[in-house]
Tab-separated table of N, CA and C in Angstrom:
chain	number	residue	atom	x	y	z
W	1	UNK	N	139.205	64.727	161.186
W	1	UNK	CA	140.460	64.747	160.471
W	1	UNK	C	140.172	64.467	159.001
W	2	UNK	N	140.995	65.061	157.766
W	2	UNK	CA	140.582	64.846	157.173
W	2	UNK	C	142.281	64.726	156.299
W	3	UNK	N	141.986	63.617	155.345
W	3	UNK	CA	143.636	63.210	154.421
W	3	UNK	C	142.936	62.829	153.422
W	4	UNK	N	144.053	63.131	152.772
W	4	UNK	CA	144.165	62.783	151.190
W	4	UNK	C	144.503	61.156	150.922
W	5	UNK	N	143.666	60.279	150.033
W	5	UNK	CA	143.945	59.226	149.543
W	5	UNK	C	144.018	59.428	147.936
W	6	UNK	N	144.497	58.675	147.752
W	6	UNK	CA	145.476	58.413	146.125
W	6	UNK	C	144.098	56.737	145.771
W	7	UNK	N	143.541	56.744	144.823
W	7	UNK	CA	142.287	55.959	144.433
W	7	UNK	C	142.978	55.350	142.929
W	8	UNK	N	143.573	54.112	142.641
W	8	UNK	CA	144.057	53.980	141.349
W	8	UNK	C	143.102	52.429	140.691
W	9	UNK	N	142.784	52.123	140.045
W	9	UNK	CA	142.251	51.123	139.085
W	9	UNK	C	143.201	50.216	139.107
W	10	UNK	N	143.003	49.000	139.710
W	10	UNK	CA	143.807	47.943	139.467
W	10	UNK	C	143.824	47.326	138.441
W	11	UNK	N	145.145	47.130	137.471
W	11	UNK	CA	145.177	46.427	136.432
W	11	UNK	C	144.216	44.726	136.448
W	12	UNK	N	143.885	43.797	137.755
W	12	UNK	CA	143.142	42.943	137.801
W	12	UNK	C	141.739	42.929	137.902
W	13	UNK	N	141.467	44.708	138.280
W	13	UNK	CA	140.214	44.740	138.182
W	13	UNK	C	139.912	45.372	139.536
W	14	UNK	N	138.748	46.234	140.043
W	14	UNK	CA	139.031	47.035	141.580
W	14	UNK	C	139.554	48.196	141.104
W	15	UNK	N	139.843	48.230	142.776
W	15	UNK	CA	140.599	49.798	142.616
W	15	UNK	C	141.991	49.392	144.127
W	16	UNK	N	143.028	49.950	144.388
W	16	UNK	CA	143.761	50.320	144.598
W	16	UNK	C	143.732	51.669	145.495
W	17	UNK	N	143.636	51.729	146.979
W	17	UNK	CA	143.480	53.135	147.168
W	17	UNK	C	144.288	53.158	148.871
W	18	UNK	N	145.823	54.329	148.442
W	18	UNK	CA	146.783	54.417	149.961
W	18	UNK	C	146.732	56.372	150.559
W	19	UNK	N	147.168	56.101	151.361
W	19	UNK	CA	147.158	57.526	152.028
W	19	UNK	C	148.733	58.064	152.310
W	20	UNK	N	149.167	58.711	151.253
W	20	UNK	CA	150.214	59.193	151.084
W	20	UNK	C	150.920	59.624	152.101
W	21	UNK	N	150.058	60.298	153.038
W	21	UNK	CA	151.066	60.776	154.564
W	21	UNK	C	150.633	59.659	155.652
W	22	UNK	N	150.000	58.665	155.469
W	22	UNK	CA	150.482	57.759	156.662
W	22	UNK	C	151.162	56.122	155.518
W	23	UNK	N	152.134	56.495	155.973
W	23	UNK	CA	153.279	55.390	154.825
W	23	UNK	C	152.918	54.243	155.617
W	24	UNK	N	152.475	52.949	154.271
W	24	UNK	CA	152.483	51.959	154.503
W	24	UNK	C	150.246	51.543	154.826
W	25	UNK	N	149.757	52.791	154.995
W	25	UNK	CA	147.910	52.734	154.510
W	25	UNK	C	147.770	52.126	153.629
W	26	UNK	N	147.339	51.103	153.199
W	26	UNK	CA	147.276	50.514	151.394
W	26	UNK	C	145.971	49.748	151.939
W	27	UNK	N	144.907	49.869	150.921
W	27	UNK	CA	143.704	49.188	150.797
W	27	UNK	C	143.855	48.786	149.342
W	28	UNK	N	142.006	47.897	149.484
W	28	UNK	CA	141.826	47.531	147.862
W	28	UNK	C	140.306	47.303	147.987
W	29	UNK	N	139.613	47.104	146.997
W	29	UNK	CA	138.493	47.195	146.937
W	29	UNK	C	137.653	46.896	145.853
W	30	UNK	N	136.599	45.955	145.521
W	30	UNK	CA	136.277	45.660	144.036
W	30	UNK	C	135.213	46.907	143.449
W	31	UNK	N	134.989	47.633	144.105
W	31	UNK	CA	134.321	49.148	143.797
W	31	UNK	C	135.009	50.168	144.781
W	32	UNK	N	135.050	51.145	143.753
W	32	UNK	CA	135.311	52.671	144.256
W	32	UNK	C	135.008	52.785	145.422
W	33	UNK	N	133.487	52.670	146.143
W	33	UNK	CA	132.928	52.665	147.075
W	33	UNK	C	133.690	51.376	147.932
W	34	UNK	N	133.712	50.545	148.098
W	34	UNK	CA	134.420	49.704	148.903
W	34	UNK	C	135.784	49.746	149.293
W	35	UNK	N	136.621	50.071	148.021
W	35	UNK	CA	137.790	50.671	148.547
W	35	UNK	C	138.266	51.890	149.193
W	36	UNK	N	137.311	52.706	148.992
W	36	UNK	CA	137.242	53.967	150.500
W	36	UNK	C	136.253	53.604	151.582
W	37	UNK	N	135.667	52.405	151.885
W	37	UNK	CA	135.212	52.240	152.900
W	37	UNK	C	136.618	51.250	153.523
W	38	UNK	N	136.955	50.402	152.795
W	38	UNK	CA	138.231	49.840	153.385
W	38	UNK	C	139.290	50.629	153.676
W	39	UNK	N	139.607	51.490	153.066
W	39	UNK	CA	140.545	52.527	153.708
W	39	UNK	C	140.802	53.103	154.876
W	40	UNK	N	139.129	53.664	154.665
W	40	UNK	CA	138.629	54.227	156.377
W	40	UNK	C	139.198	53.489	157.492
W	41	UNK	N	138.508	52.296	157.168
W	41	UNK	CA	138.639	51.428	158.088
W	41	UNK	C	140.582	51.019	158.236
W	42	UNK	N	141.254	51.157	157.315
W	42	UNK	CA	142.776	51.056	157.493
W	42	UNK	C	143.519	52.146	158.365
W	43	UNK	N	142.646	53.355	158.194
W	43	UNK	CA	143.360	54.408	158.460
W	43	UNK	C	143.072	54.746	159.988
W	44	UNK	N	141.801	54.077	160.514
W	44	UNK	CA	141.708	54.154	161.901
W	44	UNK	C	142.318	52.853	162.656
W	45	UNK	N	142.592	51.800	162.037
W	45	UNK	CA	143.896	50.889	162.128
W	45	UNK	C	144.989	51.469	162.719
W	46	UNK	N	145.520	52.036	161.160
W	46	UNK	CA	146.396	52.548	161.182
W	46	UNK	C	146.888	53.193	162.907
W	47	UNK	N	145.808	54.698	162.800
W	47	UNK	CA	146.211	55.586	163.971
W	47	UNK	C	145.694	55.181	165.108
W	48	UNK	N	145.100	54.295	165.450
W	48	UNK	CA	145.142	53.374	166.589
W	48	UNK	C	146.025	52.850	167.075
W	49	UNK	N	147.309	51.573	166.429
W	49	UNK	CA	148.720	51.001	166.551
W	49	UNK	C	149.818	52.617	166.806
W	50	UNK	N	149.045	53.757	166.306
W	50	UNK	CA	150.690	55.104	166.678
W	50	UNK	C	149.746	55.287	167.995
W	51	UNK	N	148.625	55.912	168.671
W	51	UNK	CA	148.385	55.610	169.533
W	51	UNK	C	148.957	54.649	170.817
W	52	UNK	N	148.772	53.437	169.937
W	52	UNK	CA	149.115	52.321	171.304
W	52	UNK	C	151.064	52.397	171.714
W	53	UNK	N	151.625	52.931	170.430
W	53	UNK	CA	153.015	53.319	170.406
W	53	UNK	C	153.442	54.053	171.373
W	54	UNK	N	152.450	55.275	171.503
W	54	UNK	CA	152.767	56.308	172.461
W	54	UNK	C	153.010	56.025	173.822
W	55	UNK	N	154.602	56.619	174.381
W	55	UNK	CA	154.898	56.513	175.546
W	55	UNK	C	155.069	57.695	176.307
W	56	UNK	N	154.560	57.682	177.340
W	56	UNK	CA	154.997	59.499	177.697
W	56	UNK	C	155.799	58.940	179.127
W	57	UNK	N	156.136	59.835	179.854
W	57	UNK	CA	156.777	60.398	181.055
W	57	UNK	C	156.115	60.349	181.761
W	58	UNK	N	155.893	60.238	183.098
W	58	UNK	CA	154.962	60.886	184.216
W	58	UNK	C	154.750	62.355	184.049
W	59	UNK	N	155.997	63.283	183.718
W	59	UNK	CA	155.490	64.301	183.479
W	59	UNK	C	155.069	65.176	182.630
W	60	UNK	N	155.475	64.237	181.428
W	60	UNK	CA	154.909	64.774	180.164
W	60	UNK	C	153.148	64.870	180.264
W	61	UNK	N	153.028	66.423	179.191
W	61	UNK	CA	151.652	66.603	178.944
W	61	UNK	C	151.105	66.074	177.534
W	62	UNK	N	149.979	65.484	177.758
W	62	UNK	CA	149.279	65.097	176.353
W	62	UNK	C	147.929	66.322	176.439
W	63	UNK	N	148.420	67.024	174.804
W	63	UNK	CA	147.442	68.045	174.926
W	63	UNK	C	146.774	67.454	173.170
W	64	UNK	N	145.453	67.603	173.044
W	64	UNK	CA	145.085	67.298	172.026
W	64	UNK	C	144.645	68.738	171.577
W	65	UNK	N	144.817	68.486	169.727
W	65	UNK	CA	145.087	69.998	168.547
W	65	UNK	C	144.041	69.376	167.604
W	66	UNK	N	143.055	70.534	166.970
W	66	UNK	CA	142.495	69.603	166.028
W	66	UNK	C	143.260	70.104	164.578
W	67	UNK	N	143.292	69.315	163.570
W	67	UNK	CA	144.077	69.791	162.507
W	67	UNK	C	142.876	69.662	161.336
């Protein structure tokens, strides 16, 4: 899978870096590099908790799509 993150310079110093289509992703990081490794790591957070959300039916199908 692959998304777009938004990477901004924190006025205290760091960087600042969220993922625009999963609302509420927000990392931080005192290098560029750290704050997209923290991200990563937010964003499989993230889609882990919509995962654990998921309720199906007995007869509902779960079909997996790659995007």
């Amino acid at each position: 899978m692959r998304l777009c993150v938004v990477l901004e310079p924190s006025e205290e110093g760091g960087y600042t870096v969220y993922v625009p289509s999963l609302p509420g992703c927000i990392s931080e990081g005192d290098t560029r590099d750290e704050a997209l490794e923290n991200i990563r790591e937010a964003i499989e957070l993230y889609l882990e908790t919509v995962e654990d959300d998921l309720v199906c039916s007995e007869t509902a199908e779960q079909v997996e799509i790659a995007v």
